[in-house]
XYZ file of C-alpha atoms in Angstrom:
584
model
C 145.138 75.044 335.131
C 144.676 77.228 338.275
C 147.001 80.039 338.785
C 146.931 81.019 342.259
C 146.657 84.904 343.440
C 146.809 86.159 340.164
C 144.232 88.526 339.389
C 143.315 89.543 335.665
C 140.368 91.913 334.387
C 137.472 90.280 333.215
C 137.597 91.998 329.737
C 141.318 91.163 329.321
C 140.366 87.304 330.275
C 137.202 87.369 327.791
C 140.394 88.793 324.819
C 142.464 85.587 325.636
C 139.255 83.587 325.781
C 138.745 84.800 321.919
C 142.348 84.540 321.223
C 143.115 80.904 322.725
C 139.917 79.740 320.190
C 141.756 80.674 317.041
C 144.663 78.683 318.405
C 145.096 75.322 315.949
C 143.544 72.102 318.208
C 141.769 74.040 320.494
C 138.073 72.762 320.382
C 137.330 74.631 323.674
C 138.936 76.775 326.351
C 137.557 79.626 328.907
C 139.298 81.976 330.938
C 137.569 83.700 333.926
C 138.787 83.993 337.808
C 137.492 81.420 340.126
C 134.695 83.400 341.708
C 131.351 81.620 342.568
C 129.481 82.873 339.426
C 132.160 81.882 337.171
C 132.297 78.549 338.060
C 128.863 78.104 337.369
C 129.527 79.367 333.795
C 131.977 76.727 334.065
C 129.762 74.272 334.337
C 126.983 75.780 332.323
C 129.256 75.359 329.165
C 130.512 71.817 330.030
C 133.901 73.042 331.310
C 133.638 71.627 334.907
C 136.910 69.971 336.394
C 137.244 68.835 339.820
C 140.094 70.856 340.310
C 137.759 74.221 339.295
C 136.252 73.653 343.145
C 139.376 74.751 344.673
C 139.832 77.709 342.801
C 139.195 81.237 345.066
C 138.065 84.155 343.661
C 141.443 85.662 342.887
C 142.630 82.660 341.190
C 143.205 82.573 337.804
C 141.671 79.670 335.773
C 141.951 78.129 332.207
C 139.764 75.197 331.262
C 140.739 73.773 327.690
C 139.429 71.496 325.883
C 142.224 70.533 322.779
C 143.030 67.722 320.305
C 145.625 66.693 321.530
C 147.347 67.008 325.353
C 150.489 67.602 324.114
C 149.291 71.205 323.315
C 148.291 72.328 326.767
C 151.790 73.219 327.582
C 152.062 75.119 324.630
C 148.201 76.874 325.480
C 149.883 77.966 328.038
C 152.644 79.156 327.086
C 150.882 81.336 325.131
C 148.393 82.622 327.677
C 150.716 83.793 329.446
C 152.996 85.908 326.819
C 149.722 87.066 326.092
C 149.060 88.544 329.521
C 152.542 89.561 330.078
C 152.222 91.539 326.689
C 148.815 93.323 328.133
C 150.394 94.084 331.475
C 153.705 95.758 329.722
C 151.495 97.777 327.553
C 150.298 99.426 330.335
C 153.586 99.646 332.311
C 154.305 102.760 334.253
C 157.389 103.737 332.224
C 155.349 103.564 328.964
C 152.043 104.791 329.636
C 152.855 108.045 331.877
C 149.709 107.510 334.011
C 149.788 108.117 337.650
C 148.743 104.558 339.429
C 148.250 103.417 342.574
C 147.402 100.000 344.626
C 145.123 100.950 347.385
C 142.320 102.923 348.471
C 144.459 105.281 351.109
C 147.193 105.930 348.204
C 143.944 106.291 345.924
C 142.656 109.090 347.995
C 146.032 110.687 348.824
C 147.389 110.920 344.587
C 143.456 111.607 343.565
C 142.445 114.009 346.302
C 141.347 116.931 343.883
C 139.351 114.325 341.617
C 135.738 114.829 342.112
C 134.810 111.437 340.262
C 135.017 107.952 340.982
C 134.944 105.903 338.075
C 134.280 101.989 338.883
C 134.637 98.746 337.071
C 135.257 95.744 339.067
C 133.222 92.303 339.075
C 130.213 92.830 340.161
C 130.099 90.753 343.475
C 132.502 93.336 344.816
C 131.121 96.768 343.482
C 128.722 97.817 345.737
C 131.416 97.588 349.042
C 133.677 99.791 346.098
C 131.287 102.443 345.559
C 130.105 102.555 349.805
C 133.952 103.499 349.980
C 134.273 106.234 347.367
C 130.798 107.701 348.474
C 132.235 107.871 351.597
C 135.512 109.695 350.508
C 133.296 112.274 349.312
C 133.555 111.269 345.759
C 130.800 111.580 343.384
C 130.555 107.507 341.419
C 130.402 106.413 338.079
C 129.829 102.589 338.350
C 130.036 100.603 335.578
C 129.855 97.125 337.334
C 126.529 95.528 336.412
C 125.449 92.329 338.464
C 124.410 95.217 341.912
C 121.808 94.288 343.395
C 118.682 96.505 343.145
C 118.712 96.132 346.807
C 122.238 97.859 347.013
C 121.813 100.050 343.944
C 119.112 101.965 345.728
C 120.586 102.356 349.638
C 123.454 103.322 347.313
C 122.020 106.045 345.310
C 120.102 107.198 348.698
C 123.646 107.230 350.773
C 124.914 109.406 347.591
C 121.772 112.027 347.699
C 122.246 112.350 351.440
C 125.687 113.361 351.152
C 125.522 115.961 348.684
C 126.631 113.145 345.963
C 125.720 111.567 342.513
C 125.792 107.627 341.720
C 125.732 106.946 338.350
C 124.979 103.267 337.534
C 125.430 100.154 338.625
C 125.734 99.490 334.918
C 126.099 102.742 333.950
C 127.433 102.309 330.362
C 127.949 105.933 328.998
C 128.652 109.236 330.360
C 130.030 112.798 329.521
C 131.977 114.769 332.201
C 133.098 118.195 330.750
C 133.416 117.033 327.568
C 135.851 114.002 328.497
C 134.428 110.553 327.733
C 133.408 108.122 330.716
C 133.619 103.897 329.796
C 131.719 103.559 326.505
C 131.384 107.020 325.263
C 131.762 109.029 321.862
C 133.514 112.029 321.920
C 131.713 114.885 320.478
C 132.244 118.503 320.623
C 131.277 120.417 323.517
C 128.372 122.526 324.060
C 125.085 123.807 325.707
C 123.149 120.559 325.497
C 122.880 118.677 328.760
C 121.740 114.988 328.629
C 120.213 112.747 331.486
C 119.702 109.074 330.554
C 118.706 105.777 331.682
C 119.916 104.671 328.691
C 123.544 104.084 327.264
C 123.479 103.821 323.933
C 120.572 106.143 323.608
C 123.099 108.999 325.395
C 125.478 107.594 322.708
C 122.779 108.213 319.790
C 121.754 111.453 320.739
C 125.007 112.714 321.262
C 126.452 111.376 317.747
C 123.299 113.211 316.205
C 124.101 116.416 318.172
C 127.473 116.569 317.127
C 126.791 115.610 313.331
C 124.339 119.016 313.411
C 126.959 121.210 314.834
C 125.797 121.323 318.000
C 127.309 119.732 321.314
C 127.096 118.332 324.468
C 129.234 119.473 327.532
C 127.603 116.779 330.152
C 125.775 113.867 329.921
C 124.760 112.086 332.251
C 123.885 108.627 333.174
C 121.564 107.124 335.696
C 121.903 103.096 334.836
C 118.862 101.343 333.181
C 117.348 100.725 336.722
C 117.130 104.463 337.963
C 113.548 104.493 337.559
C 112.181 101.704 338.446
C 110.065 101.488 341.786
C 112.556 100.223 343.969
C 114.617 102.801 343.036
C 112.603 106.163 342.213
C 114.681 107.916 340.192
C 117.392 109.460 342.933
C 119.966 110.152 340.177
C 117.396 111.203 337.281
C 115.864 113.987 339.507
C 119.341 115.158 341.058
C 120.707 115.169 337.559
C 118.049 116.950 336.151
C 118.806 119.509 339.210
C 122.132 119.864 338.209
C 121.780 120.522 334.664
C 118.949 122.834 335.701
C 121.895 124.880 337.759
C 124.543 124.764 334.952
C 125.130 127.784 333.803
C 126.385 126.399 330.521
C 122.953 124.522 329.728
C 120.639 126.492 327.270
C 118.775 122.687 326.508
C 118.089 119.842 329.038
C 117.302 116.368 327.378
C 115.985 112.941 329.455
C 115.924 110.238 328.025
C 114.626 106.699 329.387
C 113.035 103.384 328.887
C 109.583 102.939 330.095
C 109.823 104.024 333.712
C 107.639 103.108 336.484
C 104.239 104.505 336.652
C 104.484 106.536 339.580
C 108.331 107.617 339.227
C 107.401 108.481 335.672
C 104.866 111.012 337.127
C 107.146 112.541 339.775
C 109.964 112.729 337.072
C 107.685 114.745 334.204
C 106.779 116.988 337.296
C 110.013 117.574 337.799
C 110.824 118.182 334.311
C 107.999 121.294 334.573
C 109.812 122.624 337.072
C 113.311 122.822 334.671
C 113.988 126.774 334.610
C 115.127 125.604 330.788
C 113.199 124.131 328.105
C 113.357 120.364 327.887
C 113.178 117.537 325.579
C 111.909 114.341 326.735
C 111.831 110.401 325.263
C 110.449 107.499 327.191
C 111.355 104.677 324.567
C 108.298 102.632 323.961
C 105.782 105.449 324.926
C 104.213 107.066 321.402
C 103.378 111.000 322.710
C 100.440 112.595 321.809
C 101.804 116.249 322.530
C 104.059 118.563 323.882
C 103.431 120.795 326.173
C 105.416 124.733 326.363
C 108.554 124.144 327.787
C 108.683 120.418 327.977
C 108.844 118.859 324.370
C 107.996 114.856 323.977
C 110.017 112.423 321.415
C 109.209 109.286 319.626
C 112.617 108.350 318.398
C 116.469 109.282 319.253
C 116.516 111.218 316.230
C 113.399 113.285 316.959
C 115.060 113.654 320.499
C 118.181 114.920 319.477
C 116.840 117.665 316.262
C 114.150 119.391 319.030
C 116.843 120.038 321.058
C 119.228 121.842 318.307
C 115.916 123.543 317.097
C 115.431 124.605 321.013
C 118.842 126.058 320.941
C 118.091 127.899 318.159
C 114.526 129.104 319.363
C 112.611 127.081 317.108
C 110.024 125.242 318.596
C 108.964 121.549 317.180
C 107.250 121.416 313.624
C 106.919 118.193 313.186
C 109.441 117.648 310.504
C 112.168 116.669 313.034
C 112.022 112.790 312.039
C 113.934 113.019 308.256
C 111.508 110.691 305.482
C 113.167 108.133 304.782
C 114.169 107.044 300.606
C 112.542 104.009 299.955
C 115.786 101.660 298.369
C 115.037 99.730 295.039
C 114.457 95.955 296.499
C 112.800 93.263 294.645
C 111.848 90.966 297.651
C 109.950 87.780 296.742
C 106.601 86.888 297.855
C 107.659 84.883 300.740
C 109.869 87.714 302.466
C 107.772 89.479 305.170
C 110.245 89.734 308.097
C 113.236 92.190 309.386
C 115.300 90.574 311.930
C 117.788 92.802 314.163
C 120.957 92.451 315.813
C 121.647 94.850 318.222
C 125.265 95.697 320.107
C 123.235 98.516 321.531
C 120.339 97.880 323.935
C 118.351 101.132 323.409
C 119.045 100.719 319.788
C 117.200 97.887 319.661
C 114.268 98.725 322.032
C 113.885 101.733 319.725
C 113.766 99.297 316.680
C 111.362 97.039 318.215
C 109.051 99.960 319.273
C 108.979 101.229 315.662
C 108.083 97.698 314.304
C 105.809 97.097 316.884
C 103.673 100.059 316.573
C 103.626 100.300 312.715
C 102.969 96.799 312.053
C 100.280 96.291 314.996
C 101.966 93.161 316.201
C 100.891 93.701 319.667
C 104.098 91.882 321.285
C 105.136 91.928 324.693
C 108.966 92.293 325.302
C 110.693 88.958 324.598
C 112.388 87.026 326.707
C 116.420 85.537 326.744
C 117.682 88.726 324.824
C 114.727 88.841 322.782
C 112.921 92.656 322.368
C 110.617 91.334 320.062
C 109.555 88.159 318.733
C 106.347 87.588 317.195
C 105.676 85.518 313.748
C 108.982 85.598 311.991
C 109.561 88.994 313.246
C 112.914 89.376 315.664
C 114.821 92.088 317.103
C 117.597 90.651 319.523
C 119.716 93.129 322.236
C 123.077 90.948 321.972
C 124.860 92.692 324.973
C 121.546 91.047 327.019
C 123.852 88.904 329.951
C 122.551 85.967 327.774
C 124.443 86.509 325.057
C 127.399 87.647 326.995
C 127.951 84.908 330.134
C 131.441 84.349 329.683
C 131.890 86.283 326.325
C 133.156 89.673 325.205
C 129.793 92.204 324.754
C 129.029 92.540 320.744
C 130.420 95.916 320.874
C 133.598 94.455 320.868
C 133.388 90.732 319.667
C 131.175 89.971 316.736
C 131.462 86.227 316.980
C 127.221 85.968 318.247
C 126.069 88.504 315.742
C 128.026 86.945 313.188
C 126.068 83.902 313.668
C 122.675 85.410 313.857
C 123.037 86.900 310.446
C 124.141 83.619 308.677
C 121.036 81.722 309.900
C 118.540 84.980 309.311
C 119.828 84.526 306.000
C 119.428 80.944 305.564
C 115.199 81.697 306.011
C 113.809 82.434 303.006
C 110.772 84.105 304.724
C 113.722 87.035 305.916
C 113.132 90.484 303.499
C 115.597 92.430 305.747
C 118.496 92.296 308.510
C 119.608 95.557 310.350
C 122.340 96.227 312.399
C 124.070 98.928 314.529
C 127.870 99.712 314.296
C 128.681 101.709 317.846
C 131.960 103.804 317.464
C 133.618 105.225 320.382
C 135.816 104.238 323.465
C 135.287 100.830 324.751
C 134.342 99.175 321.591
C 136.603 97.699 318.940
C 138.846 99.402 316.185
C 136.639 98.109 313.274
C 133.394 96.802 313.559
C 132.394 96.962 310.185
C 135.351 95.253 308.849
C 134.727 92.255 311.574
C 131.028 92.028 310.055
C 132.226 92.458 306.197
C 132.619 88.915 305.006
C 129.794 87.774 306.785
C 127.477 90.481 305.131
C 128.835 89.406 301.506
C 128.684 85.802 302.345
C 125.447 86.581 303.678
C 123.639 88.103 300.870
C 125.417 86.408 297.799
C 123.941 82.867 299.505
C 120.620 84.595 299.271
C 121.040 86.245 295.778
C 122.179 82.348 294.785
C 118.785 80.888 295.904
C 117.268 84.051 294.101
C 116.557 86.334 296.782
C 117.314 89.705 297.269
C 118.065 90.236 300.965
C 119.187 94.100 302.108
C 121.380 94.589 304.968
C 120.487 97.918 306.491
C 123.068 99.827 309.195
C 123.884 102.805 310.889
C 126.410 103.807 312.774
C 126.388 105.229 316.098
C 129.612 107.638 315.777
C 131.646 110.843 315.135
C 134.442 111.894 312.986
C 136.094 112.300 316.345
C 135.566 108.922 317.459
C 138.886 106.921 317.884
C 137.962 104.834 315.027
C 137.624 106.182 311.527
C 134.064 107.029 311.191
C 134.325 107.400 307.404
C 136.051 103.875 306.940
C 133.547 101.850 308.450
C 130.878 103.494 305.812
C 133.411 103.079 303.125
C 133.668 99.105 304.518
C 129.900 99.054 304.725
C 129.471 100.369 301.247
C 131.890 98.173 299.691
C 129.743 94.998 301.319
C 126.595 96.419 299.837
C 125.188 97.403 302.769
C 122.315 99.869 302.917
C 123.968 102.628 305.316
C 121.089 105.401 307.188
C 122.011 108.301 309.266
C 120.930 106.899 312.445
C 118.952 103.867 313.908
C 115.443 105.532 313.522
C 115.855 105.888 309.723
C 117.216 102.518 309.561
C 114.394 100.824 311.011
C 111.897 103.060 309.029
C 113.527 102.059 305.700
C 113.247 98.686 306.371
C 109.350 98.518 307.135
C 109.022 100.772 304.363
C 111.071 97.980 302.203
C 108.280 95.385 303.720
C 105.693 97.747 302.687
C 104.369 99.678 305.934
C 106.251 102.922 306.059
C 105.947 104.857 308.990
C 103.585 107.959 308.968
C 104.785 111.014 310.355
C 102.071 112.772 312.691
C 102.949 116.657 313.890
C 101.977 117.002 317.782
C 99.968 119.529 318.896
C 101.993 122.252 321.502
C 99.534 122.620 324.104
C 100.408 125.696 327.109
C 102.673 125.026 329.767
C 101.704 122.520 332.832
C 102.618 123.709 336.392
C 104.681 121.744 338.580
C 103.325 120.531 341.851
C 107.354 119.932 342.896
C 109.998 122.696 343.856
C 114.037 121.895 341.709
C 115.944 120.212 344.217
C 119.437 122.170 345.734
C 122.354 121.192 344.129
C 125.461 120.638 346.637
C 129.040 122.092 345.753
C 130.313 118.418 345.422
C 127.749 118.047 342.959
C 128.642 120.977 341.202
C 132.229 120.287 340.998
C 131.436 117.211 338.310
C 130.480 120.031 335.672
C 133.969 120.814 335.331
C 135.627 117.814 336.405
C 138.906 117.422 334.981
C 140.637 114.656 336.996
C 139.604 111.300 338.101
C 140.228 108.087 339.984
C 139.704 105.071 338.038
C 139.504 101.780 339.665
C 139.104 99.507 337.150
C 139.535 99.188 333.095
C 142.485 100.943 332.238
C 141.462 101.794 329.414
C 138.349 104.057 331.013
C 141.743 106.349 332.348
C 143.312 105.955 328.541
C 140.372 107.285 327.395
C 140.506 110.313 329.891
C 144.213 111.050 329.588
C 143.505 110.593 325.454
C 140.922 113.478 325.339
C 142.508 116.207 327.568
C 141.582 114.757 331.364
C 143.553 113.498 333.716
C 142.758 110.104 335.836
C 144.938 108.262 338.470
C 144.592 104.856 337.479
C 143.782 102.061 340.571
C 145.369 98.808 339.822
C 142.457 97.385 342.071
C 142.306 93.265 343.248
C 140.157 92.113 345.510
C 141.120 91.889 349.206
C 140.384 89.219 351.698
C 140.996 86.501 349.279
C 138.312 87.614 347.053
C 135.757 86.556 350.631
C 132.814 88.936 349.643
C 130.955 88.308 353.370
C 134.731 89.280 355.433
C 135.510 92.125 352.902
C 131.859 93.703 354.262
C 132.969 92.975 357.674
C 136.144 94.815 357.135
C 134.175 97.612 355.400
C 131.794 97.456 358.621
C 134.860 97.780 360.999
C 137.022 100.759 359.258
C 133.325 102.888 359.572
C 133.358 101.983 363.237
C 137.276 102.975 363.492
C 136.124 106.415 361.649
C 133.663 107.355 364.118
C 135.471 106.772 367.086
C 138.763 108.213 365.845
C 140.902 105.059 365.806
């Protein structure tokens, strides 16, 4: 079925997707707009129909696959009471938010809003962001599939104007102390974060808060800031800005291995910090600190220099917590931990523990995989492998579900960890979606005679929308092994396999100079410290999530124009620029 013109959200369309499976007769269905890309996923999963080819991108289209064709009516039907119900929720009348339907009454209602917050399809984010750079709006783009290409004229365009991008796929984020897309809220403070990294912001942060300290800003760059093609634009005008807060006692940066030579201009940079600053580069395995600029192994490590910072208390050593060794009778056969990640970082962290302690000497994996070597696995799940088509894990546990059934089928499996991510974006109750698989999961190994530990932690506060102490209660109740963070997870489990991790103090060696001079921070810039309104175009519930914590956000029911035509819709972008400068 094709429904012309009739534009739906990608996330709502992956929720129908999940809902339409549970539907009695339904072997198959998918729901996605008829843009190039999606009709390849079409295809990809065996859903191609001739009529798909004449679907546009702001078509509507549902593919089933049922029993019987007496129930497509009735599919139907209930497709569209479904989106009906999703598109009353959010009505005017009921939700109180301001809203608009195009970029000039966008600019008019959300004049005073220093941030742009952006989540459309990918194909059509890059002309998005051009427009609210141009409106003099600092970005926050959450729209992955930009290419590298675009993300860095982008991020130069920003810098030249006196502007900050963050993303393409810029997961996480803290403006003020209101939450941006898939954020935790935590209490504010004088901690300011810069990070490549999503869930790493999120892990910090959570850790932060649970120490009674907080976080006013955080800040992130997208995974690709740093790469060569790139060189760091919004990690060294961040770091700039923090630098000039006036509320910012601590600066932390945190990032995945970065290019060589942007890695080098960004420590330099970091030297130059008029505050003392903590550092990670997951995957790197420091060998000191230096006065003023502190390096961390893990999130954890990361996250306890900083509070002892705050504090005036320089690193001992002791940051990283020993972890207690559980009582686990594995038999002889069980050598392996597999994890399933929701949280990319999460599980780059994990697979840089295990890699290092056990020697294994293994390159990244490939197809989702962070590691694989021997019977050793540790999978990111929100990898766009795992999540063509399909809800991300943070919200849908269908995939990770399925991972932990066959990692418990091997006998050779001694342990399976997991993250649970809390926060905005994600779903009401992880743990309880994972529950019967964890029993099911370990009782089928106790039954063969194994003893097989499921080991979690969960990314979150007690002022998380979900009820942080619920999930552990859920968690307990399956007999799950539950750590204070990811770090003490992983450690527990290789110290379950027998090869605990050994803790090594780093020497503090004097301060380095800086060969580079902090950057000037514009008064656009500064105006995101205490940003309190904001245009979303995009997810609605990225503006729920702001008008929930104490913002406020004008909401942008955006659609495509043009007929969804990506090549006229940079023509027209071209041609309103050209009116600009001559006045028309």
């Amino acid at each position: 079925m094709i429904e012309k013109n009739s534009y739906q959200d990608s996330i709502v369309l992956m929720l129908l997707t999940n809902y339409l499976e549970t539907l009695d007769g339904v072997n198959n269905v998918q729901v996605m707009m008829g843009t190039p890309a999606n009709k390849d996923i079409f295809k990809t999963g065996g859903l191609a129909t001739d009529e798909l080819e004449a679907a546009t991108p702001n078509d509507m289209v549902v593919v089933l696959d049922v029993d019987n064709e007496d129930l497509i009516d009735d599919v139907v039907k209930k497709a569209k009471v479904y989106l009906d119900e999703q598109s009353n929720g959010s009505d005017d009348e009921n939700s109180g938010e301001e809203r608009v339907k195009t970029w000039d009454k966008a600019l008019e209602v959300a004049k005073d809003a220093p941030v742009a917050l952006i989540s459309v399809p990918g194909v059509y984010a890059a002309g998005e962001v051009e427009k609210a750079l141009d409106a003099g709006k600092n970005v926050f783009c959450f729209s992955d599939n930009v290419t590298i290409e675009d993300e860095a004229r982008l991020k130069q365009m920003a810098h030249e104007k006196g502007l900050l991008l963050m993303g393409p796929d810029c997961g996480t984020g803290i403006a003020n102390g209101l939450p941006l897309a898939f954020a935790n809220r935590v209490r504010k403070g004088s901690i300011g974060i810069v990070g490549a990294s999503g869930t790493g912001i999120q892990e910090v942060t959570a850790i932060i808060h649970k120490m009674g300290e907080g976080v006013t800003n955080a800040i992130g760059t997208g995974g690709r800031d740093l790469k060569a093609q790139v060189q760091g634009i919004t990690f060294k005008d961040s770091i700039a800005l923090l630098d000039q807060d006036p509320d910012v006692k601590v600066i932390v940066a945190i990032s995945k291995p970065p290019a060589k030579e942007v890695r080098d201009d960004a420590v330099d940079l970091l030297r130059a910090a008029k505050k003392p600053v903590v550092a990670i580069f997951l995957g790197e395995k420091p060998e000191a600190h230096e006065k003023g600029l502190y390096r961390a192994y893990t999130l954890e490590e990361t996250a306890k220099i900083a509070v002892g910072l705050l504090h005036g208390q320089e690193p001992t050593g002791n940051e990283d917590v020993a972890v207690k060794v559980p009582d686990v009778k594995l038999q002889p056969q069980q050598k392996y931990i597999k994890g399933y990640y929701s949280g990319g970082t999460l599980a780059y962290e994990a697979a840089t523990l295990m890699n290092n302690t056990l020697g294994l000497h293994a390159e990244n994996g490939v197809d989702g995989s962070i590691l694989k070597k021997d019977g050793y696995e540790v999978l990111d799940l929100g990898d766009d492998v795992f999540t063509q088509g399909r809800p991300h894990p943070m919200i849908d546990a269908t995939k990770r579900k399925e991972m932990m059934v066959s990692a418990g089928q091997d006998p050779e499996t001694a342990a399976i960890l997991l993250d649970i991510v809390l926060g905005y974006g994600t779903t009401d109750d992880m743990a309880g979606d994972l529950k019967d698989t964890i029993i099911k999961v370990k009782a089928d190994a106790k039954a063969e005679g194994r003893e097989l530990p499921v080991i979690a932690t969960i990314v979150g506060t007690d002022m998380d929308p979900q009820d942080y102490s619920q999930q552990q209660r859920t968690l307990a109740e399956a007999g799950v092994i539950i750590c204070e963070n990811n770090a003490q997870a992983v450690k527990t489990a290789l110290a379950i396999v027998g090869h605990p991790v050994e803790e090594t103090p780093l020497p503090i060696l004097p301060e380095a100079p800086s060969n580079v001079k902090m950057p000037a921070v514009s008064d656009k810039l500064k105006e995101m410290l205490t940003a309190t309104r904001f245009l979303n175009i995009g997810l609605e519930s990225f503006a729920e999530a702001i008008n929930e914590s104490g913002g406020s956000a004008v909401q942008f029911d955006w659609k495509p124009i043009a007929g969804g035509n990506v090549e006229l819709q940079k023509a027209l972008l071209f041609l309103n620029k050209v009116d600009l400068k001559v006045g028309v």
